[in-house]
XYZ file of C-alpha atoms in Angstrom:
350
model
C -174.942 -86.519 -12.631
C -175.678 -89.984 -13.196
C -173.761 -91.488 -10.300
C -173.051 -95.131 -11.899
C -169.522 -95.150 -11.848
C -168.991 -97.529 -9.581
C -171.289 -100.282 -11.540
C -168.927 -100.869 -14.478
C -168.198 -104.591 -14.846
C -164.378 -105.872 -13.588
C -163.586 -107.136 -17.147
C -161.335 -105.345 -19.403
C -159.276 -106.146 -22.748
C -155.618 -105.819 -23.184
C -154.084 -102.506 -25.458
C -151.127 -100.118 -25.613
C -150.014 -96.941 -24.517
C -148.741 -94.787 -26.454
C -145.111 -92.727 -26.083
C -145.235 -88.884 -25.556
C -142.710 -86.147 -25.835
C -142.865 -82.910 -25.801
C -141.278 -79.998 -27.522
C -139.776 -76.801 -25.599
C -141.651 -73.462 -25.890
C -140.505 -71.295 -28.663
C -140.424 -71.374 -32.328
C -141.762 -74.308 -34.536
C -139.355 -76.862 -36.575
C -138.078 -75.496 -39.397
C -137.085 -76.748 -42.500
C -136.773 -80.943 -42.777
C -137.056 -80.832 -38.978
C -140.149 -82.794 -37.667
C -141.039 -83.372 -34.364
C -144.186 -85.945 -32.319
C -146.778 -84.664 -30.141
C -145.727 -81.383 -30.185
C -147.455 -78.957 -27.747
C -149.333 -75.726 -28.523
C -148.259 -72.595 -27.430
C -150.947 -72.939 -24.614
C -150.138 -76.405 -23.229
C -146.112 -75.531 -24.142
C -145.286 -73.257 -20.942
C -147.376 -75.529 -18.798
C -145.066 -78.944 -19.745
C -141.982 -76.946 -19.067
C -142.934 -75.394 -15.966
C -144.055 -78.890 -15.028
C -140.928 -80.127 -15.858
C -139.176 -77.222 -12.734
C -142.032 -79.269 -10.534
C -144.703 -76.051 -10.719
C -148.556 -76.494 -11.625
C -149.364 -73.200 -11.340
C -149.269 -72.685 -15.003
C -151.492 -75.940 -15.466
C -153.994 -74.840 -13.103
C -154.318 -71.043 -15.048
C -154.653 -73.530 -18.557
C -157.115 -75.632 -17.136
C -159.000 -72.951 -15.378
C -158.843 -70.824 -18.473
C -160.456 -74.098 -20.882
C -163.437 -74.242 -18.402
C -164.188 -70.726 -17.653
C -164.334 -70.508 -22.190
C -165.984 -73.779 -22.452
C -163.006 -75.010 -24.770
C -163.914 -78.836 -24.232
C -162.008 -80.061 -26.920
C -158.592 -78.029 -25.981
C -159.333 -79.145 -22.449
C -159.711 -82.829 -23.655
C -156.343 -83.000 -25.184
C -153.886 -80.795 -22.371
C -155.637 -82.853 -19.766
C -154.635 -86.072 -21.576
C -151.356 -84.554 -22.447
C -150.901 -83.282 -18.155
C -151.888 -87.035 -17.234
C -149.252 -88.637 -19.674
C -146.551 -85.880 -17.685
C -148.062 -86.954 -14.446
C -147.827 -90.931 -15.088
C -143.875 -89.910 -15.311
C -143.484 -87.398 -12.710
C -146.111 -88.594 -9.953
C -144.444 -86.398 -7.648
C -145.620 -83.526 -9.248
C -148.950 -84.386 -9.711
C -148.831 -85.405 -5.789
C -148.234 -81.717 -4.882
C -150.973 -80.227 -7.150
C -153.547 -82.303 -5.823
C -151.934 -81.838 -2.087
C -152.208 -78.208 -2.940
C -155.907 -78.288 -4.326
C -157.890 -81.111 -3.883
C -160.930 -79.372 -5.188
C -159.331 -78.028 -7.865
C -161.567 -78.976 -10.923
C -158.081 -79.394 -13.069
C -156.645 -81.585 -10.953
C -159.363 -83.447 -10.322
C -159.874 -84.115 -14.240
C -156.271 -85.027 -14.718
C -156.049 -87.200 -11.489
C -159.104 -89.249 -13.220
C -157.475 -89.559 -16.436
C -154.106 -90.630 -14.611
C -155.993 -93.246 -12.639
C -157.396 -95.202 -15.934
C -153.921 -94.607 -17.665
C -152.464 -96.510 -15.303
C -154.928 -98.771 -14.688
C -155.216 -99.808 -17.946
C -152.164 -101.698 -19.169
C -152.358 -103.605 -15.287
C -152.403 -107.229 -14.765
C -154.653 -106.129 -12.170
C -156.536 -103.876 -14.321
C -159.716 -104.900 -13.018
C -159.501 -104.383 -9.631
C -157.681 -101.003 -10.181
C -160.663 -99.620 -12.787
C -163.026 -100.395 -9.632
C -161.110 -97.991 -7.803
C -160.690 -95.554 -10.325
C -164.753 -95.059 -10.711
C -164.912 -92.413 -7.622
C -162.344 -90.536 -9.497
C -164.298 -90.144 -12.406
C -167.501 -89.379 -10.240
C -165.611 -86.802 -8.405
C -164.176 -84.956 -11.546
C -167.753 -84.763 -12.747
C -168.845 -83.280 -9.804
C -166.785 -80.718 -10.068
C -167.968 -78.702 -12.960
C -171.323 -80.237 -14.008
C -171.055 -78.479 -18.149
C -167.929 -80.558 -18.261
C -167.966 -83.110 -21.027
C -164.481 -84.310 -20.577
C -164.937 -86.030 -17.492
C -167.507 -88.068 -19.142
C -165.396 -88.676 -22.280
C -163.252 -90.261 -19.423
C -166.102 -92.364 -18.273
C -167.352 -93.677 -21.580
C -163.354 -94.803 -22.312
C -163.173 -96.342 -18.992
C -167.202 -98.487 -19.509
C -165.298 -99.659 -23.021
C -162.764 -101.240 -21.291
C -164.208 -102.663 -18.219
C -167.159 -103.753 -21.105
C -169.770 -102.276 -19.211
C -173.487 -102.652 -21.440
C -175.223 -100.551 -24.221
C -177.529 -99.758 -21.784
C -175.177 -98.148 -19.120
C -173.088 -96.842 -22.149
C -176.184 -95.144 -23.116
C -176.699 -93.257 -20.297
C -173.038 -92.113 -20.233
C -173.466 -91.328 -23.610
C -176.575 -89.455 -23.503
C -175.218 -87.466 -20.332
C -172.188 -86.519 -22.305
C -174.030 -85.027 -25.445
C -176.186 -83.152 -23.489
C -173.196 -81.119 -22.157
C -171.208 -80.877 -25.737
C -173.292 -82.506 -28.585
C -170.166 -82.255 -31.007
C -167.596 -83.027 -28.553
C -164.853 -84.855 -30.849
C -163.145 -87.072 -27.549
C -166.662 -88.306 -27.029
C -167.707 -89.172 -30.017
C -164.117 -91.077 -30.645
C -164.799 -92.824 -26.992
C -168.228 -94.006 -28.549
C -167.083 -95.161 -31.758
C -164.122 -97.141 -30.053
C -166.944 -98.581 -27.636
C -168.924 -99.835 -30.853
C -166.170 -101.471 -32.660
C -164.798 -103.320 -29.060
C -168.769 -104.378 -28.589
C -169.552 -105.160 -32.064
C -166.192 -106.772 -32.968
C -166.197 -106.629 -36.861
C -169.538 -104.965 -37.563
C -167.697 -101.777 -39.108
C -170.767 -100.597 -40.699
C -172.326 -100.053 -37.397
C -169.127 -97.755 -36.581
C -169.797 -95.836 -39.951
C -173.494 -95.658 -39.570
C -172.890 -94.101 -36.308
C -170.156 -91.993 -37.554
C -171.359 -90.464 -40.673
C -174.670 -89.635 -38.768
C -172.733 -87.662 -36.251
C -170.886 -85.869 -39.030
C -174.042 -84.562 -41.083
C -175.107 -83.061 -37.923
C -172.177 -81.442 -36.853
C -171.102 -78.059 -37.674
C -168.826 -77.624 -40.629
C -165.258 -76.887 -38.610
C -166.105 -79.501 -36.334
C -163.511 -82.336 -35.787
C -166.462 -84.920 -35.737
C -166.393 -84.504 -39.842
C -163.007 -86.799 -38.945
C -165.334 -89.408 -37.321
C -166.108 -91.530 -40.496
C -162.173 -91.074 -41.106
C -161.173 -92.689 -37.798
C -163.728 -95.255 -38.733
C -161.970 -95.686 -41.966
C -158.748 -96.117 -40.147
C -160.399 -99.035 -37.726
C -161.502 -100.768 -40.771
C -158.856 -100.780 -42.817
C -156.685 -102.012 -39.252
C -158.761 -104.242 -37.879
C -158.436 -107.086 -41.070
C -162.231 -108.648 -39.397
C -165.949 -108.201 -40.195
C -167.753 -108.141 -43.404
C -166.382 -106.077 -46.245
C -167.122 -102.028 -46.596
C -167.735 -100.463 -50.320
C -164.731 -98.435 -51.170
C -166.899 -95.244 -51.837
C -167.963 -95.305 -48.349
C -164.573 -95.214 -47.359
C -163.040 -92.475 -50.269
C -166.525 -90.507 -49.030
C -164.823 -90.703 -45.236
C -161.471 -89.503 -46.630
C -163.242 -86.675 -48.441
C -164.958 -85.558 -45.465
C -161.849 -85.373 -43.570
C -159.939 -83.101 -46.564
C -162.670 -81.092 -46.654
C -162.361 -80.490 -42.748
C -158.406 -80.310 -43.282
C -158.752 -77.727 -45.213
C -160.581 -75.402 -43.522
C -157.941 -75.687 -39.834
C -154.273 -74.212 -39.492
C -151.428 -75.306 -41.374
C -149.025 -76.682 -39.807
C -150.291 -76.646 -36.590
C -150.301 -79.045 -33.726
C -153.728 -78.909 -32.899
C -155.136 -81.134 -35.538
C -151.776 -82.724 -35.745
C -153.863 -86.516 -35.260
C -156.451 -85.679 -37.408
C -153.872 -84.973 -40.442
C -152.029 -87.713 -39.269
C -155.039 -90.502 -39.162
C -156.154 -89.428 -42.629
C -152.457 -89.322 -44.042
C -152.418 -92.956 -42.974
C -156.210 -93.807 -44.723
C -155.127 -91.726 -47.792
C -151.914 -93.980 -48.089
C -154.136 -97.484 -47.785
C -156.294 -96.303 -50.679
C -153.715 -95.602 -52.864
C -154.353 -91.641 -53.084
C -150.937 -90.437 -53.224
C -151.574 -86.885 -54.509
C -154.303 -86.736 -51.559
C -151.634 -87.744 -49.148
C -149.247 -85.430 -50.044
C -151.526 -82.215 -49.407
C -152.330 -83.519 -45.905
C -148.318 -84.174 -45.699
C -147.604 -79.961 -46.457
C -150.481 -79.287 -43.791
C -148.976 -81.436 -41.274
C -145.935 -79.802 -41.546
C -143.194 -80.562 -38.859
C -145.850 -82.139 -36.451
C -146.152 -86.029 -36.692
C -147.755 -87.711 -34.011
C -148.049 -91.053 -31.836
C -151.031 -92.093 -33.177
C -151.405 -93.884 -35.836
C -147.996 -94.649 -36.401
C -146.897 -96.440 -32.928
C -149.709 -98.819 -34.356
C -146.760 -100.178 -36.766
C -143.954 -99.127 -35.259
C -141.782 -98.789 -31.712
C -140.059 -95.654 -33.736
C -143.345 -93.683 -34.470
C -141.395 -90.316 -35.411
C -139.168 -92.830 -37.643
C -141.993 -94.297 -39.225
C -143.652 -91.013 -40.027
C -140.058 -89.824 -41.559
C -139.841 -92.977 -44.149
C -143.271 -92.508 -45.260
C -142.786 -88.633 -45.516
C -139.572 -89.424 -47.291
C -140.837 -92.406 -49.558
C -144.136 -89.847 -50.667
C -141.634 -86.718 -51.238
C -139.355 -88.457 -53.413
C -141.235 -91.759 -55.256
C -143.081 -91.637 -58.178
C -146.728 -93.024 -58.501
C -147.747 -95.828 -56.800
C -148.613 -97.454 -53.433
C -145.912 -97.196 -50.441
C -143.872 -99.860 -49.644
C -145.612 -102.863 -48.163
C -143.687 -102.453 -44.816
C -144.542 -98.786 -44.175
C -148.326 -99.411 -44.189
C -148.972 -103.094 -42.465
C -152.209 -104.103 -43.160
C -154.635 -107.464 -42.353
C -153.872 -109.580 -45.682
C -156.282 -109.334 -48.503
C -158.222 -106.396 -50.392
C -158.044 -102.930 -48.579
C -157.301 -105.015 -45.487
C -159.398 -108.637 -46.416
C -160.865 -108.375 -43.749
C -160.538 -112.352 -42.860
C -159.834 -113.539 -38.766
C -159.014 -111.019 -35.316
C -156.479 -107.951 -35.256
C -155.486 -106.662 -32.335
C -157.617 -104.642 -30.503
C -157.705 -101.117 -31.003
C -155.307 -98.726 -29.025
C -156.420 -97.115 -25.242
């Protein structure tokens, strides 16, 4: 363990949080019904016997990630257990009363830290504090790479270095080399750095891709760098066949998960947006039958404060209109070609 935590420069950029609900156990939506961030059937029981005030369930899905090495389901229930915890502290409280050397807790107590931290007027100050967290949730379980997925989010926004992002870096591959929430940390890291120098983000992307495994989400990466282009409206311009070679990449991945299944919900959901900005209807349409019922936050409370609603008029406007692009209003975009790419977008989201 490279214990640097508490190094990270005070200074931090502004973003947004995004809104989560969650679904009861049981069936899926049927029919027109569509739902956002929709739990698994894992992470399902353990929201709703959160929501009675019990973690014991949490622990046993937590426990049961680690002792499989299941990094990336790990990654996404404990971000899903912090976003329950920044609502009902309480219960959170208990857990961690209960089991302070619980590895679980530990991991979601670091994510809740920088969660909250993050939005803060007094985000610097609180992302000093939040640095023994992070230490302390590595600690626990040293093959862990989610702890350090934590860390390299948390050195983006209090702009720590390359070099000290390196070493993060390089500490997280060697526990998960393919680890998707890494890999997504990093990428956001190079595009807050290197403000505008998207082909960085793509060279570092597609590399990553080509030597990840088939079924691995990194062959999304060059996707989600697609997606920061084409929202970021700054930086030099990228050749559209590097960005209809990201999309491809992504189908091809698509293709090969579940169907309508929440698990790579915001995969299907990123590329549904990218698909839609290059004017691929017929593209976007498959990834709209394999997302099914499940929309999710991200992309769409990029554009929206009604992210389920925006999902529902674009689903609507590609089930029903003809050929063409969608309405100007459902995909906002920097003015110009593909984005033009001229002046500073908001950053990109926590």
């Amino acid at each position: 363990m490279v214990d640097t935590m508490a190094l990270l420069p005070s200074f931090i950029r502004p973003t947004r949080m995004t809104k989560r609900f969650a679904r009861p156990a049981g069936r899926p939506p049927a029919g027109d019904e569509a739902v956002l961030d929709a739990p698994d059937d894992r992470l399902s029981p353990a929201l709703v016997a959160a929501g009675r005030g019990e973690y014991a369930t949490a622990v046993g899905l937590l426990a049961a990630t680690r002792t499989a090495a299941e990094w990336e389901q790990r990654d996404r229930y404990v971000r899903r257990l912090a976003a329950f915890a920044r609502s009902r502290p309480e219960w959170y409280e208990a857990w961690l009363g209960a089991a302070p050397d619980d590895p679980g807790a530990l991991l979601v107590g670091a994510q809740l830290a920088v969660d909250r931290a993050w939005p803060s007027p007094a985000r610097a100050e609180l992302l000093r504090e939040v640095s023994p967290l992070i230490t302390a949730a590595a600690r626990a379980d040293d093959r862990d790479p989610v702890p350090w997925r934590i860390a390299l989010d948390h050195a983006r926004g209090s702009r720590a270095g390359h070099r000290y992002f390196e070493e993060l870096w390089e500490a997280a591959v060697r526990r998960a080399p393919h680890h998707y929430g890494c890999h997504v940390a990093a990428l956001r890291y190079l595009a807050a750095s290197w403000h505008g120098s998207h082909h960085e983000c793509f060279d570092f992307a597609d590399l990553a891709a080509h030597d990840a495994p088939a079924g691995s989400l990194v062959q999304a990466l060059p996707a989600r760098a697609a997606f920061g282009y084409l929202t970021d409206g700054c930086g030099p311009t990228v050749p559209r066949a590097r960005l209809d070679a990201a999309a491809d990449r992504a189908i091809t991945l698509s293709g090969c998960l579940p169907a309508a299944d929440p698990g790579p919900a915001e995969v299907r959901n990123k590329l549904l947006y990218v698909l839609l900005r290059l004017d691929r209807p017929q593209d976007a349409r498959v990834q709209l039958r394999l997302i099914g019922p499940y929309a999710t936050s991200f992309p769409w409370d990029r554009f929206s404060d009604d992210p389920l609603g925006h999902f529902l008029r674009l689903r609507e406007h590609l089930e029903t209109a003809g050929p063409g692009p969608a309405p100007a209003g459902l995909l906002p975009a920097p003015p110009g070609p593909l984005g033009g790419h001229r002046g500073h977008a908001p950053a990109a989201d926590h």
